[in-house]
Short mmCIF file of C-alpha atoms in Angstrom, two decimals:
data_model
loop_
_atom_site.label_atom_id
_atom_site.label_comp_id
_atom_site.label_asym_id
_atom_site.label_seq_id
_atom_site.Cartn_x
_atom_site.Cartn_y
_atom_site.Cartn_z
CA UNK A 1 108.55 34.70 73.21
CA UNK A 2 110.53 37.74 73.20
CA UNK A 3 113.66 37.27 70.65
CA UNK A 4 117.26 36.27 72.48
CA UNK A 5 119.55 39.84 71.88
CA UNK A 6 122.09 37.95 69.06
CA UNK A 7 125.20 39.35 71.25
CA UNK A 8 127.04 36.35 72.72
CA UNK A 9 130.22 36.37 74.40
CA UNK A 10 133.14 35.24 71.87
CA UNK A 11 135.28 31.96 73.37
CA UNK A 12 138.59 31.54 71.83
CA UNK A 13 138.83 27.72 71.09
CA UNK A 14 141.66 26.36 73.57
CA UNK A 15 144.29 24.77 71.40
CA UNK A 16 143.82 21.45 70.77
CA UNK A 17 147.17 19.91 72.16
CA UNK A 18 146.00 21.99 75.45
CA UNK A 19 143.00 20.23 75.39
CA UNK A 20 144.88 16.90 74.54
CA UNK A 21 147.12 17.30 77.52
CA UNK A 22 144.16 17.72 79.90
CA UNK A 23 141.57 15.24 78.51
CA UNK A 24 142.83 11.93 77.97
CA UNK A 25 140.21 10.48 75.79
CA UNK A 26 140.81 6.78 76.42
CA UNK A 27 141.31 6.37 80.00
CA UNK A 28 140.49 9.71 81.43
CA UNK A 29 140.06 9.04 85.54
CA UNK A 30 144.04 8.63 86.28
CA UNK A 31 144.53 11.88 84.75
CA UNK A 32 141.65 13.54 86.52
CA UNK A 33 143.04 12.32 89.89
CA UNK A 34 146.58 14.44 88.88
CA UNK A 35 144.98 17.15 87.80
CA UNK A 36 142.25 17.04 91.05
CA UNK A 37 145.50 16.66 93.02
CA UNK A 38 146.86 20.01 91.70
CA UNK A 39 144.48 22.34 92.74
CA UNK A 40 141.68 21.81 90.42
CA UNK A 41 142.24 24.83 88.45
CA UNK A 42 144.32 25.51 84.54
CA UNK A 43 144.20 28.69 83.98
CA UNK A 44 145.46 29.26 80.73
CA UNK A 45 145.16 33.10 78.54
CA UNK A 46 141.97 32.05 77.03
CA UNK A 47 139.72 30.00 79.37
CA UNK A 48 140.20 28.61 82.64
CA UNK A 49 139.57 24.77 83.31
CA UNK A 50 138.21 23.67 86.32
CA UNK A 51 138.59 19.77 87.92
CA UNK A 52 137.50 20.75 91.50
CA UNK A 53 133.72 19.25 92.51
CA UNK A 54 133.36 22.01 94.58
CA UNK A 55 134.54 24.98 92.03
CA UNK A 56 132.59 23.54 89.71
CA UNK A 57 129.41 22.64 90.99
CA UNK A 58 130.01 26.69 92.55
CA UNK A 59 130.06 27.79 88.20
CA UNK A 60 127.35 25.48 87.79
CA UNK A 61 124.65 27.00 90.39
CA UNK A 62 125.71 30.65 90.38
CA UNK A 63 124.28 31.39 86.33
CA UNK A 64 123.95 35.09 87.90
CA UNK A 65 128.16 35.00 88.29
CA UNK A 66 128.90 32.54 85.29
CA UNK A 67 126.36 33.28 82.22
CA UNK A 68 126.12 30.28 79.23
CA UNK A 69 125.60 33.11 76.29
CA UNK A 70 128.58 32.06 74.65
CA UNK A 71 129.09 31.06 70.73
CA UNK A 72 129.42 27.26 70.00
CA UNK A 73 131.00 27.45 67.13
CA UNK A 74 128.24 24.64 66.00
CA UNK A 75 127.09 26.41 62.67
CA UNK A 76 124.07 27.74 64.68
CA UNK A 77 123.61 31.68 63.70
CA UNK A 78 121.65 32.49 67.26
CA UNK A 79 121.85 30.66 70.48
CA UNK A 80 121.19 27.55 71.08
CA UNK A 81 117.46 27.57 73.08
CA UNK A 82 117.84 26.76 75.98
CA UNK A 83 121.52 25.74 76.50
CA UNK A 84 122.99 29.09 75.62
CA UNK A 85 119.89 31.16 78.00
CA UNK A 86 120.56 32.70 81.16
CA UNK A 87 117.50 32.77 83.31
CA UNK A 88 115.03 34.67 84.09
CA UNK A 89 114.50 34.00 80.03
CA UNK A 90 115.51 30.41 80.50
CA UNK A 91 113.79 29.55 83.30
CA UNK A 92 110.79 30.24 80.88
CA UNK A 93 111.73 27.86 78.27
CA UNK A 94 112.35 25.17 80.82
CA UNK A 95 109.03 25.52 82.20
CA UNK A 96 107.67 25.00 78.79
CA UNK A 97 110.31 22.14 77.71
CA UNK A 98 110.93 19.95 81.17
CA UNK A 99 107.03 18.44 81.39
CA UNK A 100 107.91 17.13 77.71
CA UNK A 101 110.94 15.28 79.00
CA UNK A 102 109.72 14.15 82.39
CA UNK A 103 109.88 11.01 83.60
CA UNK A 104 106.09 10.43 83.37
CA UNK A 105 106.25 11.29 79.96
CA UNK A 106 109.25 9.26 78.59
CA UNK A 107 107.62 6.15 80.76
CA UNK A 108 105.19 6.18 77.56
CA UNK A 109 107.92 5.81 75.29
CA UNK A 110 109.18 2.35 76.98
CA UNK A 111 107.43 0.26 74.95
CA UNK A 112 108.28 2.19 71.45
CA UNK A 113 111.83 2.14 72.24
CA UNK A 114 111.82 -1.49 73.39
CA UNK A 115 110.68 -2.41 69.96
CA UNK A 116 113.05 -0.31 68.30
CA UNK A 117 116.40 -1.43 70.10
CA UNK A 118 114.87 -4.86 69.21
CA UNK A 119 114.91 -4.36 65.64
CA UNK A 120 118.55 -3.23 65.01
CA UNK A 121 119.72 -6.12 67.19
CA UNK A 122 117.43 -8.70 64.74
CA UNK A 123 119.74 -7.09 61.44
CA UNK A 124 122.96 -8.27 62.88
CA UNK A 125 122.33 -11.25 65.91
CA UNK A 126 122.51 -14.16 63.82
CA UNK A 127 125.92 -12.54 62.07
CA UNK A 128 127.48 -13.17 65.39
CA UNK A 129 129.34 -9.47 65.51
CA UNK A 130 128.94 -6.22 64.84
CA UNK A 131 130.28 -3.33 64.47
CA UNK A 132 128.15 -1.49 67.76
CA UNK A 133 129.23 2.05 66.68
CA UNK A 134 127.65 1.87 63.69
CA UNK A 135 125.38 -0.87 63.81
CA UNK A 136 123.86 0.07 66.49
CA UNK A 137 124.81 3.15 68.84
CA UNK A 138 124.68 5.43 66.46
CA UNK A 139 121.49 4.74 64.86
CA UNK A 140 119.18 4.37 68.01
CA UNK A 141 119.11 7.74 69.40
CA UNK A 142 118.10 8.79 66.13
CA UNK A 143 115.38 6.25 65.28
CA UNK A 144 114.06 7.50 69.32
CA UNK A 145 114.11 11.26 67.96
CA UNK A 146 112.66 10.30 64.80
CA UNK A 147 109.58 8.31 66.83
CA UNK A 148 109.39 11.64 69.13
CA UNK A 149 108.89 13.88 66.10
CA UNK A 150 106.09 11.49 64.40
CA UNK A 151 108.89 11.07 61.38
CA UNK A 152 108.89 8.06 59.15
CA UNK A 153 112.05 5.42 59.34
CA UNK A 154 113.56 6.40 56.16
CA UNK A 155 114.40 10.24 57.34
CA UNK A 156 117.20 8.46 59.20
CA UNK A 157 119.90 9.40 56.77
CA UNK A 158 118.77 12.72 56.97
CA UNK A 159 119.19 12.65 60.27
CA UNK A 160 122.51 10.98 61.00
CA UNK A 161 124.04 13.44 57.99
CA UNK A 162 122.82 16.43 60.43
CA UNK A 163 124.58 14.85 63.48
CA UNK A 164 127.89 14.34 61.32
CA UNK A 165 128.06 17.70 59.94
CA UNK A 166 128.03 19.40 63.12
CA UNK A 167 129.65 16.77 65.61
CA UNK A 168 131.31 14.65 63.12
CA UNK A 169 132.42 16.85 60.08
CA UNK A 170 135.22 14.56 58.77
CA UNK A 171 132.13 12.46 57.60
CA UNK A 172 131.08 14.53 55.69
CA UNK A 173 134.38 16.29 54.40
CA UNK A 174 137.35 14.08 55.22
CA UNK A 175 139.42 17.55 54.89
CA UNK A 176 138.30 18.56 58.11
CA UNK A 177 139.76 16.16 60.46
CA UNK A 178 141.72 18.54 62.89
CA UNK A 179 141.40 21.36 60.27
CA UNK A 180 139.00 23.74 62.07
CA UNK A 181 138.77 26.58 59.10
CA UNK A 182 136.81 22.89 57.33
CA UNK A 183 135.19 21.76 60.53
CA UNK A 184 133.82 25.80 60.12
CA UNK A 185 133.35 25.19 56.37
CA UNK A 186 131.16 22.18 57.03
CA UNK A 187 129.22 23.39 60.17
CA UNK A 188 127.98 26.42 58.55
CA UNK A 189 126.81 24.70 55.65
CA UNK A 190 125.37 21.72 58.00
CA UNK A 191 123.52 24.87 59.89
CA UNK A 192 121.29 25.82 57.32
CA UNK A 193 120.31 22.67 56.13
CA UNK A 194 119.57 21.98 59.56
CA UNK A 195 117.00 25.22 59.82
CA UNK A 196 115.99 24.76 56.38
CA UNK A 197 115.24 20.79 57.30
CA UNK A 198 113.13 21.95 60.47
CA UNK A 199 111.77 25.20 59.23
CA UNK A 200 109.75 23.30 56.52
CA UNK A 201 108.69 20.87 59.43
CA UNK A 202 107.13 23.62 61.72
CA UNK A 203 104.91 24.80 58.16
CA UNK A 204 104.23 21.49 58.07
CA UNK A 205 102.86 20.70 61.53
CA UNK A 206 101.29 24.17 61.54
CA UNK A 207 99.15 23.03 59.02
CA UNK A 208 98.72 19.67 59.93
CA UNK A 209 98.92 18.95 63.49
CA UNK A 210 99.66 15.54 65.07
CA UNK A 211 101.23 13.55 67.80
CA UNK A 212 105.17 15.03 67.99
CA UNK A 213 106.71 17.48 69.93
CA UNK A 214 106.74 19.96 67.03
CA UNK A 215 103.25 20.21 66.90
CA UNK A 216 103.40 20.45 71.23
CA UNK A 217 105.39 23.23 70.65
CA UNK A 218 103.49 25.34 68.56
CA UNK A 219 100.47 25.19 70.91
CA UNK A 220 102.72 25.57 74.25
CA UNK A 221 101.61 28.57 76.00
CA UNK A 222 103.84 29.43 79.01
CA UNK A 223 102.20 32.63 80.65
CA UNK A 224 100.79 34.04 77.56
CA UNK A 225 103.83 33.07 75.54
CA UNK A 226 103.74 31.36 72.26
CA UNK A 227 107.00 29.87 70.78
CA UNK A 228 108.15 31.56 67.70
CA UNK A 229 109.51 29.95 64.49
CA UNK A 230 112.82 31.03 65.36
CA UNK A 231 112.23 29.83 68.92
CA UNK A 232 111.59 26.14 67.57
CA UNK A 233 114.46 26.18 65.17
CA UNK A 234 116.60 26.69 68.02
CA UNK A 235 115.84 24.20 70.06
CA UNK A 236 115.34 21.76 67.53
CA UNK A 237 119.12 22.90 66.22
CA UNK A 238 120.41 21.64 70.00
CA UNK A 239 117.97 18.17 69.96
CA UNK A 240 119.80 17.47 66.83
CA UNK A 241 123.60 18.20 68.66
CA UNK A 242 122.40 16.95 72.45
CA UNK A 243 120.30 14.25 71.34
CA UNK A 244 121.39 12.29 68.66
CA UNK A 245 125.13 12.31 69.54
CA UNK A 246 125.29 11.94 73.07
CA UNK A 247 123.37 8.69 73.64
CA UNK A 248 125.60 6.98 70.56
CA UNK A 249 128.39 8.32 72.56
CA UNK A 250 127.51 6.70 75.78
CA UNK A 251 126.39 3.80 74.41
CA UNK A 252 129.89 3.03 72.70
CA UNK A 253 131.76 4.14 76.21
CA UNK A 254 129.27 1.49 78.27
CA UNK A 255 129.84 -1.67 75.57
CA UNK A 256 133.09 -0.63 75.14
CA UNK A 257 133.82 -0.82 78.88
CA UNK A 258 131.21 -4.17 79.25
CA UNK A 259 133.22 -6.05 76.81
CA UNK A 260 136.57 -5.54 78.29
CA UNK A 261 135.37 -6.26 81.93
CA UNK A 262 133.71 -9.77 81.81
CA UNK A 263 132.58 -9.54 85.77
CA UNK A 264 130.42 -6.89 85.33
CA UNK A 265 129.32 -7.57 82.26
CA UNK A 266 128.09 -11.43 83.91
CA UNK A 267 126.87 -8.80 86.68
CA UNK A 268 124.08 -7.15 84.03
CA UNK A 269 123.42 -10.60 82.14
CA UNK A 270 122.63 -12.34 85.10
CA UNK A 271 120.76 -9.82 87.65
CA UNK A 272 119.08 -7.53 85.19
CA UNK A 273 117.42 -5.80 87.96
CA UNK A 274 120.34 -3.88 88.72
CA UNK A 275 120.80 -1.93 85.55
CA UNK A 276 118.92 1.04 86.64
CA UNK A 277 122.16 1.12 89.14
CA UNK A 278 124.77 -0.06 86.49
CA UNK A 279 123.53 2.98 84.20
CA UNK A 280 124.63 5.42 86.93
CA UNK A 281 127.86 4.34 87.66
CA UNK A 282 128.81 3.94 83.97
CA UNK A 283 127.53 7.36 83.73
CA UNK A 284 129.85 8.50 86.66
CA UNK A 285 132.38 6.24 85.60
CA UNK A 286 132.62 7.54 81.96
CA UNK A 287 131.21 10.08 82.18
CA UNK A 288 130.99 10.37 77.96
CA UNK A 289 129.94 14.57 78.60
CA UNK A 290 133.45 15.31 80.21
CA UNK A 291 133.24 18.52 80.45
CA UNK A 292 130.31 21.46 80.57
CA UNK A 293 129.40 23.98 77.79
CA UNK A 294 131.76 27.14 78.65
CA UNK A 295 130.41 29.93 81.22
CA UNK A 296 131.98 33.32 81.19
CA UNK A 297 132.24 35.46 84.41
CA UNK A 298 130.01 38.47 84.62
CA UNK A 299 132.27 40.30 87.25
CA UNK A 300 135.71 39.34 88.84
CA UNK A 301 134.87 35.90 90.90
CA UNK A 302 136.48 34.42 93.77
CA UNK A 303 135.66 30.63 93.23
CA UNK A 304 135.04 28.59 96.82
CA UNK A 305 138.63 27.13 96.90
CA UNK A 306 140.20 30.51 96.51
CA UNK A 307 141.47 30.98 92.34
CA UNK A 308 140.36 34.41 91.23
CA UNK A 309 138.42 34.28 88.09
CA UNK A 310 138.58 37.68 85.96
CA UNK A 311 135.10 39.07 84.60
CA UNK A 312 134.93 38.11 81.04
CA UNK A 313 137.16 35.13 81.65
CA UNK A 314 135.45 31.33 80.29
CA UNK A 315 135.55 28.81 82.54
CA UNK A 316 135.52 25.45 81.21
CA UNK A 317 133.95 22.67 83.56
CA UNK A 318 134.97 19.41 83.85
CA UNK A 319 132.20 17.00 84.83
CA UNK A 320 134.31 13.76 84.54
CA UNK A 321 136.53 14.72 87.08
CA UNK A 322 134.04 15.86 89.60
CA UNK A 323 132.68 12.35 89.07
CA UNK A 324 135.93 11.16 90.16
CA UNK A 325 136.45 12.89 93.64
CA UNK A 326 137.28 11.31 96.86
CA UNK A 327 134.99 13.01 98.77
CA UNK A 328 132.27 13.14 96.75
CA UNK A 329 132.43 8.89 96.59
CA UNK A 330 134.83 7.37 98.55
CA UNK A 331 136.24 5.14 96.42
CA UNK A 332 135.88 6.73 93.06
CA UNK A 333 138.31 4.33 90.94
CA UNK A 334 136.33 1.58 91.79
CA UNK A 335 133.55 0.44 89.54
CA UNK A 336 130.79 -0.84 91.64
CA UNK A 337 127.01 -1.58 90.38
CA UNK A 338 125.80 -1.98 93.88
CA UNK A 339 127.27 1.31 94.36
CA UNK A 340 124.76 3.04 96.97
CA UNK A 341 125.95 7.42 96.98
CA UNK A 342 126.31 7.95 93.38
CA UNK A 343 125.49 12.03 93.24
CA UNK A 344 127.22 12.35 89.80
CA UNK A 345 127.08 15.23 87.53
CA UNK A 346 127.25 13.45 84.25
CA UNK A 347 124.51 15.46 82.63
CA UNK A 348 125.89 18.46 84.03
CA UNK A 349 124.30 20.48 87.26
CA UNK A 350 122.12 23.63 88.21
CA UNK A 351 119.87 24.52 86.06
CA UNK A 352 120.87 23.62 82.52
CA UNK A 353 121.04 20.06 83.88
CA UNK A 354 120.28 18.34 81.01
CA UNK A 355 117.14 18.39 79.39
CA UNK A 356 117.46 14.91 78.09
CA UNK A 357 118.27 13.17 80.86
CA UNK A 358 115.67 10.89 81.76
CA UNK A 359 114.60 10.26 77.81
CA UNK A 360 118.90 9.05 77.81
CA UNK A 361 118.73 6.92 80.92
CA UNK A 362 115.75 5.00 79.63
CA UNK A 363 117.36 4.78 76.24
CA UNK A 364 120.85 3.17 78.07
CA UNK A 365 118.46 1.22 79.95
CA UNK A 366 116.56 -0.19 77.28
CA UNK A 367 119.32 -1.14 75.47
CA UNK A 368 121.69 -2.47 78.65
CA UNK A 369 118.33 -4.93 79.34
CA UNK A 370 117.40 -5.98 75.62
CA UNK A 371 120.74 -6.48 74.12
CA UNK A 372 121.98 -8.90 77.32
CA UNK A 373 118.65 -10.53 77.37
CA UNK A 374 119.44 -11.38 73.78
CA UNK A 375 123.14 -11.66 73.72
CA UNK A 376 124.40 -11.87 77.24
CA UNK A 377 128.15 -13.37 76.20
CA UNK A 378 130.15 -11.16 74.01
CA UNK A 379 133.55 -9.67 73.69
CA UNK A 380 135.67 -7.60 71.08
CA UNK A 381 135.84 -8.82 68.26
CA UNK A 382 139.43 -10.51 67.81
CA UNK A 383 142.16 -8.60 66.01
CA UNK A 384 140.08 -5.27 67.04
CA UNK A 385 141.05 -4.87 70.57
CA UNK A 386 142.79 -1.63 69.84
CA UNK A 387 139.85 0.84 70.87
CA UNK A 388 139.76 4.51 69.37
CA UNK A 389 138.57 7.71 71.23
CA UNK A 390 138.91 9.87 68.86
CA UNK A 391 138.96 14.06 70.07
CA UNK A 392 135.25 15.78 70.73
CA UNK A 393 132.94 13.70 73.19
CA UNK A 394 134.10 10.81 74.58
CA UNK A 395 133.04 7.56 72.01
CA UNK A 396 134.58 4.63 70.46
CA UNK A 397 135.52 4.55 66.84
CA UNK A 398 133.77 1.00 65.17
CA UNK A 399 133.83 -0.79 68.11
CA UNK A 400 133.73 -4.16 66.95
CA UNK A 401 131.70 -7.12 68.79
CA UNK A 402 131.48 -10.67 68.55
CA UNK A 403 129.86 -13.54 70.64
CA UNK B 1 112.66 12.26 110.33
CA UNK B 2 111.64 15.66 108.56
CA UNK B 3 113.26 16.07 105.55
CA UNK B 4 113.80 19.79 103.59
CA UNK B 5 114.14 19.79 100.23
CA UNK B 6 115.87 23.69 98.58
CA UNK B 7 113.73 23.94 95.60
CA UNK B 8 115.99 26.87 94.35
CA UNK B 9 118.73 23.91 94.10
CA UNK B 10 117.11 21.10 92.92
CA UNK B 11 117.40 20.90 89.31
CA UNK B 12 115.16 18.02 88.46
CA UNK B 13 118.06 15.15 88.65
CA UNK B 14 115.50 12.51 89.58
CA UNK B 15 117.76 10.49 91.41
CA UNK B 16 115.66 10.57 94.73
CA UNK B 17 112.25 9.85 93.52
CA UNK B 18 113.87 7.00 91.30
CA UNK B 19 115.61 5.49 93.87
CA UNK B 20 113.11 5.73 96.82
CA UNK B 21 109.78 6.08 95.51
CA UNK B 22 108.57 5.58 98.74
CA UNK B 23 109.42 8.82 99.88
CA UNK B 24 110.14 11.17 96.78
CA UNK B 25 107.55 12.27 94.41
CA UNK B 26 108.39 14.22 91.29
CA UNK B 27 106.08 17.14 90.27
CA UNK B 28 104.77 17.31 86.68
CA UNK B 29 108.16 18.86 85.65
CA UNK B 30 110.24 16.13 87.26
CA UNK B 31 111.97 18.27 89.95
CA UNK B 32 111.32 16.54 93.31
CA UNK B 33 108.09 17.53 95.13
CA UNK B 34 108.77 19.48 98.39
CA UNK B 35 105.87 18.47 100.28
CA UNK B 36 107.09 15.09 101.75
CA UNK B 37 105.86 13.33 104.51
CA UNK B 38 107.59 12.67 107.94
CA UNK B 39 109.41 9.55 107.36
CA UNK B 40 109.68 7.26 109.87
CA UNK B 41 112.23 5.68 111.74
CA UNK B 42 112.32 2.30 110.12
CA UNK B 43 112.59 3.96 106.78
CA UNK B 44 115.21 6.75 107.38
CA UNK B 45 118.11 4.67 106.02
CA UNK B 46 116.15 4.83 102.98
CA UNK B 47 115.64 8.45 102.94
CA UNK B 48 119.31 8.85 103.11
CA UNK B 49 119.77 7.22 100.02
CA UNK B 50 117.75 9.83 98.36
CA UNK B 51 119.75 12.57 100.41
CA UNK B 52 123.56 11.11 99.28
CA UNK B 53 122.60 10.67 95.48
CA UNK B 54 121.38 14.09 94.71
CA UNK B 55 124.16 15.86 92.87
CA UNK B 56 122.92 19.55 93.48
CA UNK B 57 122.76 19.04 97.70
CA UNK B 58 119.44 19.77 97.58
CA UNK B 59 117.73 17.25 100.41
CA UNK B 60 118.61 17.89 103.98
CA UNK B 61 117.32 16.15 107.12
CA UNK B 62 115.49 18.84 109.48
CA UNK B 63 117.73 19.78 112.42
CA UNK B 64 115.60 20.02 115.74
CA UNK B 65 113.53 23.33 115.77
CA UNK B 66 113.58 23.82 111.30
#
C-alpha cells in the first residue's frame, strides 16, 4: 500500500502531576463525577482534556475535524498502522485487518485459549496463592499472541521484554521510573529490536508460509493492494503495545476488583452464565483504557457543549469518564452484572474502535469462567491488601492472591 | 418494529449481535448487518436491548413513514 507521509503532528507530553491531578489511578469514578460536574472540559496550554460523553464521543466520530496522526512517543519511527491513520487510508487497512479479528474468527480460538489459561492456573493452584500480575495476567495475552503468530512457547521472554520496554521501561532500566529522557532512552532502543524481531519474521513467513497472521498478511489483497514490509512492521509494532499490555491490564483491574468485593465475585462463581455480562460492566466500570490516543484539530472546532477547540490544539479523551455518566447509565456508580444498557466506550469509539476487541473479551471471558470454575473462593493475599496503580494504563502492581 | 441501523456510525462494537442474536447479524467484518428483518411485537423489548447497548448510537427504531 502506498507509504504513510512520515509528518505527524508533535504532542507535548502533559506534565505528569497534571495528569496525576486528573486521573486518579486507584479509584478513578469519584473523580470523574467532579470533573463531569465541571463542564467536562481542561483546557490546559498543551492539550485539552475532555470528560463529557457527548464531547467526546463528538472527537471520536468526526476523524475529518480531529485527525489521530500524532507521535506516541512509543520508540516507533513511523506511525503506528492503523491507530495513528486517518481514513480514507485507514479505512483500507481496516478492511484488510477487521475479518482477522472478527468474532467468527476468534470463536476458533476458544478452545486454544481455554487450554492455555488452564495451564498457567495448573503452575500455581495447588500453591494456594499467587501473585496474578505476574503469574498470570501478564503472561496470557502473550502466550494468545504467541498462538496467533504460529510462535513456539519459549519466545515468551522475548515477548514480555518487548511489552516492558515500551509500556514498562523501569523493567528494563530501573533509571527510568518517572525519568522520561530514560523512558526515551529505553523505547528507542526497545523500537528496533522490536522491527528487527518482526522484520526477520516476515522473511521468514515469506519463505515459509503457515497458519499465523503474518503469513495472512503477506497474501492480503485489499483492492489490488499488497501490504508492504514496512506496512507489517507497523502493525505488528502496535499488536505488541495494544495487545499484550492491555489484556494484563484488565485482567489485574477485574481480580483486583473480584477479590475485594466478595458478592460479586459469589455472583461469577456461582452463575457462570452471566460473565459475558460481568465482562462489560467491569469494562465500563474500570475501564483499564482511561483515556483515548490524542486527536489534534484540523481547523478551529466548536465541540457540541459549546468549548472552542483551536486548530492544531490535542484533545485528550477520556473514556473512563464517559463510562461514568448519568445519562448515559442511570446509575453509573453502581456495579451491577445484570446490568441491561451498558453502551460503554471502553475500547474507545468511531472508527479506531479497537481492533482487538472481541479477541480481549473472549480472553477476559475465558479466564473469568476457567479460573472460578477452578478456584471460585479467593481473596488478597493477607498482609498485601495495599493495592498499587502505578502511572500509564490502569493495572495492579503484584497483586497477590490466596484461597 | 422496523429497525435502521447508520452504517456510517457503526463501528463494529458487537454488542447487538452478541446480545440478541435473534435479531442482529454481524457481516464478515463484524460490524452489524443492516439488512434486518421486521421484528415483531413480542420480541421488540429485545430489540431494544440491542438499540441501548450500542455505544456509537447507531440502531434506531423506524419512525412511521422511514
Amino acid at each position: 500500500m502506498s507509504g504513510l507521509e512520515s509528518e505527524v503532528a508533535a504532542v507535548a507530553l502533559p506534565r505528569e502531576e497534571l495528569l496525576a491531578s486528573l486521573y486518579e489511578m486507584a479509584k478513578p469514578q469519584p473523580r470523574y463525577r467532579e470533573l463531569l460536574a465541571d463542564h467536562g472540559l481542561v483546557q490546559t496550554e498543551a492539550v485539552a482534556f475532555s470528560f463529557d460523553r457527548e464531547n467526546t464521543q463528538f472527537v471520536l466520530r468526526n476523524h475529518d475535524l480531529f485527525s489521530s496522526r500524532v507521535e506516541m512517543h512509543l520508540g516507533n519511527v513511523r506511525p503506528l498502522i492503523p491507530l495513528n491513520v486517518d481514513p480514507p487510508g485507514h479505512s483500507k487497512y481496516r478492511k484488510l485487518l477487521d475479518p482477522m479479528f472478527a468474532p467468527r474468527r476468534m470463536e476458533a480460538q476458544e478452545g486454544d485459549l481455554t487450554k492455555r489459561a488452564n495451564k498457567l492456573i495448573d503452575a500455581f493452584i495447588d500453591r494456594g496463592e499467587c501473585n496474578f500480575t505476574e503469574d498470570f495476567a501478564e503472561l496470557f495475552p502473550s502466550m494468545v499472541f504467541l498462538g496467533l503468530l504460529g510462535l513456539p512457547e519459549d519466545e515468551l521472554p522475548m515477548f514480555l521484554r518487548m511489552r516492558n520496554g515500551i509500556l514498562h521501561p523501569e523493567k528494563i532500566d530501573p533509571n527510568a521510573y518517572g525519568d522520561f529522557d530514560v523512558i526515551a532512552q529505553v523505547r528507542k532502543a526497545m523500537g528496533q529490536e522490536i522491527y528487527e524481531y518482526f522484520g526477520d519474521l516476515v522473511d521468514r513467513r515469506r519463505l515459509e508460509p503457515g497458519d499465523d497472521i503474518i503469513t495472512r498478511f503477506l497474501d492480503a489483497d485489499v483492492d489490488g493492494d499488497k501490504l508492504s514490509k514496512e506496512d507489517i512492521l507497523d502493525i505488528m509494532f502496535l499488536f505488541v503495545i495494544a495487545g499484550l499490555d492491555t489484556v494484563s491490564d484488565s485482567l489485574t483491574c477485574f481480580f483486583a476488583y473480584l477479590a475485594t468485593h466478595p458478592n460479586h465475585r459469589r455472583q461469577i462463581a456461582q452463575d457462570p452464565a452471566i460473565i459475558p455480562s460481568a465482562v462489560e460492566e467491569l469494562l465500563r466500570w474500570e475501564t483499564p483504557v482511561p483515556s483515548g490516543v490524542p486527536r489534534v484539530a484540523t481547523r478551529d472546532v466548536t465541540l457540541p457543549k459549546g468549548q472552542k477547540i483551536a486548530a492544531g490544539c490535542p484533545v485528550s479523551v477520556s473514556y473512563g469518564a464517559a463510562d461514568v455518566e448519568q445519562e448515559a447509565f442511570g446509575d453509573p456508580f453502581e456495579v451491577r452484572f445484570d446490568r441491561e444498557d451498558n453502551p460503554h466506550i471502553a475500547f474507545g469509539a468511531g472508527v479506531h474502535r479497537c481492533l482487538g476487541s472481541h479477541l480481549a473479551r473472549r480472553e477476559l471471558r475465558i479466564t473469568l469462567r476457567e479460573w472460578h470454575r477452578r478456584i471460585p473462593d479467593y481473596g488478597l493475599k493477607p498482609g498485601h491488601e495495599e493495592l498499587e496503580y502505578p502511572p500509564g494504563l490502569r493495572h495492579v502492581k503484584d497483586l497477590m492472591l490466596s484461597w | 418494529m422496523k429497525l435502521v441501523v447508520n452504517t456510517e456510525v457503526c463501528s463494529g462494537h458487537g454488542r447487538c449481535y452478541s446480545l440478541v442474536p435473534e435479531i442482529f447479524e454481524p457481516d464478515d467484518n463484524g460490524y452489524c448487518d443492516p439488512n434486518i428483518a421486521d421484528v415483531p411485537p413480542e420480541l421488540e423489548a429485545r430489540a431494544m436491548i440491542g438499540v441501548n447497548n450500542c455505544p456509537e448510537d447507531a440502531i434506531s427504531v423506524a419512525k412511521d413513514g422511514d
